[in-house]
PDB file of C-alpha atoms in Angstrom:
ATOM      1  CA  MET D1303      41.261 -14.960 -12.528  1.00  0.00           C
ATOM      2  CA  ASN D1304      39.886 -15.975 -15.921  1.00  0.00           C
ATOM      3  CA  LEU D1305      42.681 -16.568 -18.499  1.00  0.00           C
ATOM      4  CA  GLY D1306      40.447 -15.525 -21.428  1.00  0.00           C
ATOM      5  CA  LYS D1307      39.637 -12.233 -19.735  1.00  0.00           C
ATOM      6  CA  ASN D1308      43.365 -11.523 -19.196  1.00  0.00           C
ATOM      7  CA  LYS D1309      44.099 -12.131 -22.875  1.00  0.00           C
ATOM      8  CA  LYS D1310      41.392  -9.635 -23.851  1.00  0.00           C
ATOM      9  CA  ILE D1311      42.825  -7.021 -21.492  1.00  0.00           C
ATOM     10  CA  ILE D1312      46.357  -7.585 -22.822  1.00  0.00           C
ATOM     11  CA  LYS D1313      45.107  -7.307 -26.422  1.00  0.00           C
ATOM     12  CA  ARG D1314      43.356  -4.006 -25.582  1.00  0.00           C
ATOM     13  CA  ILE D1315      46.489  -2.662 -23.938  1.00  0.00           C
ATOM     14  CA  ILE D1316      48.651  -3.650 -26.908  1.00  0.00           C
ATOM     15  CA  LEU D1317      46.125  -2.144 -29.341  1.00  0.00           C
ATOM     16  CA  GLY D1318      46.013   1.066 -27.273  1.00  0.00           C
ATOM     17  CA  VAL D1319      49.812   1.346 -27.201  1.00  0.00           C
ATOM     18  CA  PHE D1320      50.065   0.624 -30.932  1.00  0.00           C
ATOM     19  CA  THR D1321      47.378   3.227 -31.726  1.00  0.00           C
ATOM     20  CA  SER D1322      49.071   5.815 -29.527  1.00  0.00           C
ATOM     21  CA  LEU D1323      52.466   5.196 -31.130  1.00  0.00           C
ATOM     22  CA  THR D1324      50.963   5.391 -34.622  1.00  0.00           C
ATOM     23  CA  ILE D1325      49.294   8.714 -33.838  1.00  0.00           C
ATOM     24  CA  ALA D1326      52.503  10.054 -32.283  1.00  0.00           C
ATOM     25  CA  LEU D1327      54.530   9.074 -35.366  1.00  0.00           C
ATOM     26  CA  ILE D1328      52.008  10.638 -37.726  1.00  0.00           C
ATOM     27  CA  LEU D1329      52.036  13.877 -35.735  1.00  0.00           C
ATOM     28  CA  MET D1330      55.819  13.866 -35.518  1.00  0.00           C
ATOM     29  CA  TYR D1331      56.266  13.259 -39.247  1.00  0.00           C
ATOM     30  CA  ARG D1332      53.145  15.007 -40.569  1.00  0.00           C
ATOM     31  CA  TYR D1333      55.127  17.536 -42.610  1.00  0.00           C
ATOM     32  CA  HIS D1334      57.295  14.804 -44.121  1.00  0.00           C
ATOM     33  CA  ILE D1335      54.167  12.857 -45.092  1.00  0.00           C
ATOM     34  CA  TYR D1336      52.365  15.937 -46.412  1.00  0.00           C
ATOM     35  CA  TYR D1337      55.362  17.076 -48.482  1.00  0.00           C
ATOM     36  CA  TYR D1338      55.835  13.570 -49.866  1.00  0.00           C
ATOM     37  CA  ILE D1339      52.203  13.458 -50.992  1.00  0.00           C
ATOM     38  CA  LEU D1340      52.566  16.908 -52.592  1.00  0.00           C
ATOM     39  CA  LYS D1341      55.674  15.712 -54.417  1.00  0.00           C
ATOM     40  CA  LEU D1342      53.721  12.773 -55.830  1.00  0.00           C
ATOM     41  CA  LYS D1343      50.845  15.049 -56.909  1.00  0.00           C
ATOM     42  CA  THR D1344      53.034  17.762 -58.489  1.00  0.00           C
ATOM     43  CA  PRO D1345      52.464  17.669 -62.259  1.00  0.00           C
ATOM     44  CA  LYS D1346      55.317  16.938 -64.634  1.00  0.00           C
ATOM     45  CA  VAL D1347      56.219  19.962 -66.742  1.00  0.00           C
ATOM     46  CA  GLU D1348      58.805  20.378 -69.508  1.00  0.00           C
ATOM     47  CA  ILE D1349      61.144  23.064 -68.153  1.00  0.00           C
ATOM     48  CA  GLN D1350      64.537  24.075 -69.515  1.00  0.00           C
ATOM     49  CA  ASN D1351      67.122  24.280 -66.690  1.00  0.00           C
ATOM     50  CA  GLU D1352      64.660  22.554 -64.350  1.00  0.00           C
ATOM     51  CA  GLU D1353      67.500  21.665 -61.972  1.00  0.00           C
ATOM     52  CA  LYS D1354      67.238  25.272 -60.744  1.00  0.00           C
ATOM     53  CA  PHE D1355      63.860  24.322 -59.263  1.00  0.00           C
ATOM     54  CA  LYS D1356      65.005  21.124 -57.490  1.00  0.00           C
ATOM     55  CA  ASP D1357      65.046  22.781 -54.050  1.00  0.00           C
ATOM     56  CA  LEU D1358      61.733  24.630 -54.206  1.00  0.00           C
ATOM     57  CA  HIS D1359      59.528  24.165 -51.157  1.00  0.00           C
ATOM     58  CA  PRO D1360      57.108  21.272 -51.915  1.00  0.00           C
ATOM     59  CA  LEU D1361      54.006  23.361 -51.186  1.00  0.00           C
ATOM     60  CA  PHE D1362      55.089  26.192 -53.477  1.00  0.00           C
ATOM     61  CA  LYS D1363      56.375  23.782 -56.137  1.00  0.00           C
ATOM     62  CA  TYR D1364      53.022  21.988 -56.254  1.00  0.00           C
ATOM     63  CA  HIS D1365      51.058  25.191 -56.914  1.00  0.00           C
ATOM     64  CA  PHE D1366      53.717  26.709 -59.165  1.00  0.00           C
ATOM     65  CA  TYR D1367      53.973  23.594 -61.349  1.00  0.00           C
ATOM     66  CA  LYS D1368      50.188  23.440 -61.686  1.00  0.00           C
ATOM     67  CA  PHE D1369      50.386  27.004 -63.008  1.00  0.00           C
ATOM     68  CA  LEU D1370      53.338  26.171 -65.300  1.00  0.00           C
ATOM     69  CA  LYS D1371      51.395  23.172 -66.648  1.00  0.00           C
ATOM     70  CA  THR D1372      48.713  25.578 -67.922  1.00  0.00           C
ATOM     71  CA  LEU D1373      51.403  27.588 -69.721  1.00  0.00           C
ATOM     72  CA  GLU D1374      52.815  24.410 -71.222  1.00  0.00           C
ATOM     73  CA  LYS D1375      49.352  23.386 -72.459  1.00  0.00           C
ATOM     74  CA  ARG D1376      49.096  26.794 -74.150  1.00  0.00           C
ATOM     75  CA  ASN D1377      52.401  26.050 -75.968  1.00  0.00           C
ATOM     76  CA  TYR D1378      54.672  28.324 -73.956  1.00  0.00           C
ATOM     77  CA  GLN D1379      58.212  27.097 -73.403  1.00  0.00           C
ATOM     78  CA  ILE D1380      59.376  27.570 -69.829  1.00  0.00           C
ATOM     79  CA  ILE D1381      62.944  28.379 -68.831  1.00  0.00           C
ATOM     80  CA  ALA D1382      63.927  28.239 -65.153  1.00  0.00           C
ATOM     81  CA  THR D1383      66.277  31.070 -64.221  1.00  0.00           C
ATOM     82  CA  SER D1384      66.229  31.006 -60.400  1.00  0.00           C
ATOM     83  CA  GLY D1385      64.679  28.999 -57.591  1.00  0.00           C
ATOM     84  CA  TYR D1386      66.002  28.421 -54.096  1.00  0.00           C
ATOM     85  CA  ARG D1387      68.918  30.679 -53.111  1.00  0.00           C
ATOM     86  CA  SER D1388      71.177  30.208 -50.114  1.00  0.00           C
ATOM     87  CA  PHE D1389      71.668  33.170 -47.805  1.00  0.00           C
ATOM     88  CA  ASP D1390      75.247  33.498 -49.135  1.00  0.00           C
ATOM     89  CA  LYS D1391      74.036  33.614 -52.745  1.00  0.00           C
ATOM     90  CA  GLN D1392      71.367  36.156 -51.788  1.00  0.00           C
ATOM     91  CA  ASN D1393      73.972  38.427 -50.164  1.00  0.00           C
ATOM     92  CA  GLU D1394      76.202  38.072 -53.221  1.00  0.00           C
ATOM     93  CA  LEU D1395      73.345  39.216 -55.482  1.00  0.00           C
ATOM     94  CA  TYR D1396      72.441  42.019 -53.064  1.00  0.00           C
ATOM     95  CA  ASN D1397      76.034  43.273 -52.836  1.00  0.00           C
ATOM     96  CA  SER D1398      76.333  43.295 -56.629  1.00  0.00           C
ATOM     97  CA  GLY D1399      73.100  45.308 -56.953  1.00  0.00           C
ATOM     98  CA  LEU D1400      71.145  42.529 -58.713  1.00  0.00           C
ATOM     99  CA  THR D1401      68.465  42.354 -56.032  1.00  0.00           C
ATOM    100  CA  THR D1402      67.034  44.645 -53.383  1.00  0.00           C
ATOM    101  CA  ALA D1403      66.527  41.883 -50.807  1.00  0.00           C
ATOM    102  CA  ARG D1404      69.210  40.915 -48.307  1.00  0.00           C
ATOM    103  CA  ALA D1405      69.698  37.342 -47.166  1.00  0.00           C
ATOM    104  CA  GLY D1406      66.714  36.109 -45.193  1.00  0.00           C
ATOM    105  CA  TYR D1407      64.365  38.671 -46.741  1.00  0.00           C
ATOM    106  CA  SER D1408      63.766  37.014 -50.100  1.00  0.00           C
ATOM    107  CA  LEU D1409      61.262  34.222 -50.588  1.00  0.00           C
ATOM    108  CA  HIS D1410      63.919  32.543 -52.750  1.00  0.00           C
ATOM    109  CA  ASN D1411      65.832  31.888 -49.485  1.00  0.00           C
ATOM    110  CA  TYR D1412      63.017  29.604 -48.341  1.00  0.00           C
ATOM    111  CA  GLY D1413      62.304  27.908 -51.677  1.00  0.00           C
ATOM    112  CA  LEU D1414      59.088  29.922 -51.966  1.00  0.00           C
ATOM    113  CA  GLY D1415      60.081  32.084 -54.938  1.00  0.00           C
ATOM    114  CA  ALA D1416      61.079  31.299 -58.512  1.00  0.00           C
ATOM    115  CA  ASP D1417      62.009  33.203 -61.662  1.00  0.00           C
ATOM    116  CA  ILE D1418      61.272  32.102 -65.209  1.00  0.00           C
ATOM    117  CA  ASN D1419      61.608  33.277 -68.763  1.00  0.00           C
ATOM    118  CA  LEU D1420      59.089  32.203 -71.397  1.00  0.00           C
ATOM    119  CA  ILE D1421      59.078  31.656 -75.123  1.00  0.00           C
ATOM    120  CA  THR D1422      55.647  32.411 -76.539  1.00  0.00           C
ATOM    121  CA  PRO D1423      53.898  30.095 -79.021  1.00  0.00           C
ATOM    122  CA  GLU D1424      54.923  32.651 -81.693  1.00  0.00           C
ATOM    123  CA  GLY D1425      58.598  32.298 -80.697  1.00  0.00           C
ATOM    124  CA  ASN D1426      59.001  35.610 -78.833  1.00  0.00           C
ATOM    125  CA  ASN D1427      61.072  35.739 -75.647  1.00  0.00           C
ATOM    126  CA  LEU D1428      59.522  37.011 -72.444  1.00  0.00           C
ATOM    127  CA  VAL D1429      62.328  38.139 -70.132  1.00  0.00           C
ATOM    128  CA  MET D1430      62.741  40.715 -67.356  1.00  0.00           C
ATOM    129  CA  ALA D1431      62.924  43.589 -69.870  1.00  0.00           C
ATOM    130  CA  SER D1432      59.749  42.498 -71.691  1.00  0.00           C
ATOM    131  CA  SER D1433      56.697  44.670 -71.180  1.00  0.00           C
ATOM    132  CA  LYS D1434      54.348  43.947 -68.326  1.00  0.00           C
ATOM    133  CA  ASN D1435      51.475  43.730 -70.812  1.00  0.00           C
ATOM    134  CA  ASN D1436      53.215  41.006 -72.837  1.00  0.00           C
ATOM    135  CA  TRP D1437      53.815  39.042 -69.648  1.00  0.00           C
ATOM    136  CA  LEU D1438      50.257  39.563 -68.458  1.00  0.00           C
ATOM    137  CA  VAL D1439      48.889  37.928 -71.625  1.00  0.00           C
ATOM    138  CA  ALA D1440      50.805  34.787 -70.659  1.00  0.00           C
ATOM    139  CA  VAL D1441      50.426  34.742 -66.881  1.00  0.00           C
ATOM    140  CA  ALA D1442      47.028  36.380 -66.262  1.00  0.00           C
ATOM    141  CA  ASP D1443      45.638  33.451 -64.250  1.00  0.00           C
ATOM    142  CA  TYR D1444      48.539  33.165 -61.760  1.00  0.00           C
ATOM    143  CA  GLU D1445      46.258  34.082 -58.826  1.00  0.00           C
ATOM    144  CA  ASN D1446      44.114  31.002 -59.512  1.00  0.00           C
ATOM    145  CA  TYR D1447      47.078  28.969 -58.248  1.00  0.00           C
ATOM    146  CA  GLY D1448      47.678  30.943 -55.052  1.00  0.00           C
ATOM    147  CA  LEU D1449      50.668  32.712 -56.544  1.00  0.00           C
ATOM    148  CA  ARG D1450      51.859  36.282 -56.476  1.00  0.00           C
ATOM    149  CA  TRP D1451      53.375  37.667 -59.674  1.00  0.00           C
ATOM    150  CA  GLY D1452      56.406  39.955 -59.544  1.00  0.00           C
ATOM    151  CA  GLY D1453      55.071  42.005 -62.461  1.00  0.00           C
ATOM    152  CA  ASN D1454      53.027  43.831 -59.854  1.00  0.00           C
ATOM    153  CA  PHE D1455      56.279  45.166 -58.370  1.00  0.00           C
ATOM    154  CA  ASP D1456      58.531  45.488 -61.457  1.00  0.00           C
ATOM    155  CA  ASP D1457      59.925  41.937 -61.406  1.00  0.00           C
ATOM    156  CA  ASN D1458      58.144  40.331 -64.371  1.00  0.00           C
ATOM    157  CA  VAL D1459      60.034  37.026 -64.164  1.00  0.00           C
ATOM    158  CA  HIS D1460      59.234  36.365 -60.493  1.00  0.00           C
ATOM    159  CA  PHE D1461      56.518  34.231 -58.881  1.00  0.00           C
ATOM    160  CA  ASP D1462      56.125  33.365 -55.225  1.00  0.00           C
ATOM    161  CA  TYR D1463      53.808  31.978 -52.605  1.00  0.00           C
ATOM    162  CA  LYS D1464      53.896  34.942 -50.237  1.00  0.00           C
ATOM    163  CA  ASN D1465      50.110  35.336 -50.043  1.00  0.00           C
ATOM    164  CA  LYS D1466      49.957  32.431 -47.617  1.00  0.00           C
ATOM    165  CA  PHE D1467      52.170  33.956 -44.901  1.00  0.00           C
ATOM    166  CA  PRO D1468      51.903  36.868 -42.476  1.00  0.00           C
ATOM    167  CA  ASP D1469      55.208  38.379 -43.661  1.00  0.00           C
ATOM    168  CA  ILE D1470      58.858  37.679 -44.435  1.00  0.00           C
ATOM    169  CA  ASP D1471      59.834  38.346 -40.805  1.00  0.00           C
ATOM    170  CA  TYR D1472      57.672  35.385 -39.763  1.00  0.00           C
ATOM    171  CA  LEU D1473      59.483  33.124 -42.258  1.00  0.00           C
ATOM    172  CA  LYS D1474      62.859  34.354 -41.054  1.00  0.00           C
ATOM    173  CA  MET D1475      61.815  33.667 -37.452  1.00  0.00           C
ATOM    174  CA  LEU D1476      60.839  30.088 -38.385  1.00  0.00           C
ATOM    175  CA  TYR D1477      64.181  29.653 -40.114  1.00  0.00           C
ATOM    176  CA  ASP D1478      66.150  31.199 -37.237  1.00  0.00           C
ATOM    177  CA  ASN D1479      64.333  28.910 -34.773  1.00  0.00           C
ATOM    178  CA  ASN D1480      65.249  25.882 -36.907  1.00  0.00           C
ATOM    179  CA  GLU D1481      61.611  25.067 -37.705  1.00  0.00           C
ATOM    180  CA  LEU D1482      62.741  22.927 -40.631  1.00  0.00           C
ATOM    181  CA  VAL D1483      61.699  19.648 -42.206  1.00  0.00           C
ATOM    182  CA  ASN D1484      64.563  17.453 -43.420  1.00  0.00           C
ATOM    183  CA  LYS D1485      66.927  20.282 -42.353  1.00  0.00           C
ATOM    184  CA  LYS D1486      65.723  22.123 -45.439  1.00  0.00           C
ATOM    185  CA  PHE D1487      62.134  23.343 -45.644  1.00  0.00           C
ATOM    186  CA  ILE D1488      60.348  25.612 -43.214  1.00  0.00           C
ATOM    187  CA  LYS D1489      57.215  24.048 -41.706  1.00  0.00           C
ATOM    188  CA  ILE D1490      54.276  25.661 -43.425  1.00  0.00           C
TER     189      ILE D1490
END
């Protein structure tokens, strides 16, 4: 048998194995890669108490921060009041009457919901008790970022990424089935 021909066959086999392994690794870690890229592309925004947003889902955080960047450019000050909530924290809030959602049924439990307060360019505070109209002046373009605004259901400070999912039961099923990336984020 020709030695040169054998070398070519071996090279093709090695290239085929390497290509297959590369594809398998990319498929296996596609969410990790995607979320890492989103993290790199998420705009920097000046946010008071930003540590409350450290555990937001990367996909939601990317769109939410793009929206917050527009507020920042319009001279609004942004104050983080709530981001990711553990199931225990959610039940604590539910049992104290501070929320209507039990653990597993709030988008905060999946890092897909966040609450903010704003200070307007004129120095006025926008908080939960502020009028919907005052909030709407500030946040009117939220839909352009794929967000849902809580002002449409009497929760002016809330924003989430619910529009992209069938329903909360689907998210809970993913969570219950351990469909997580880095033992933290649901695979969406």
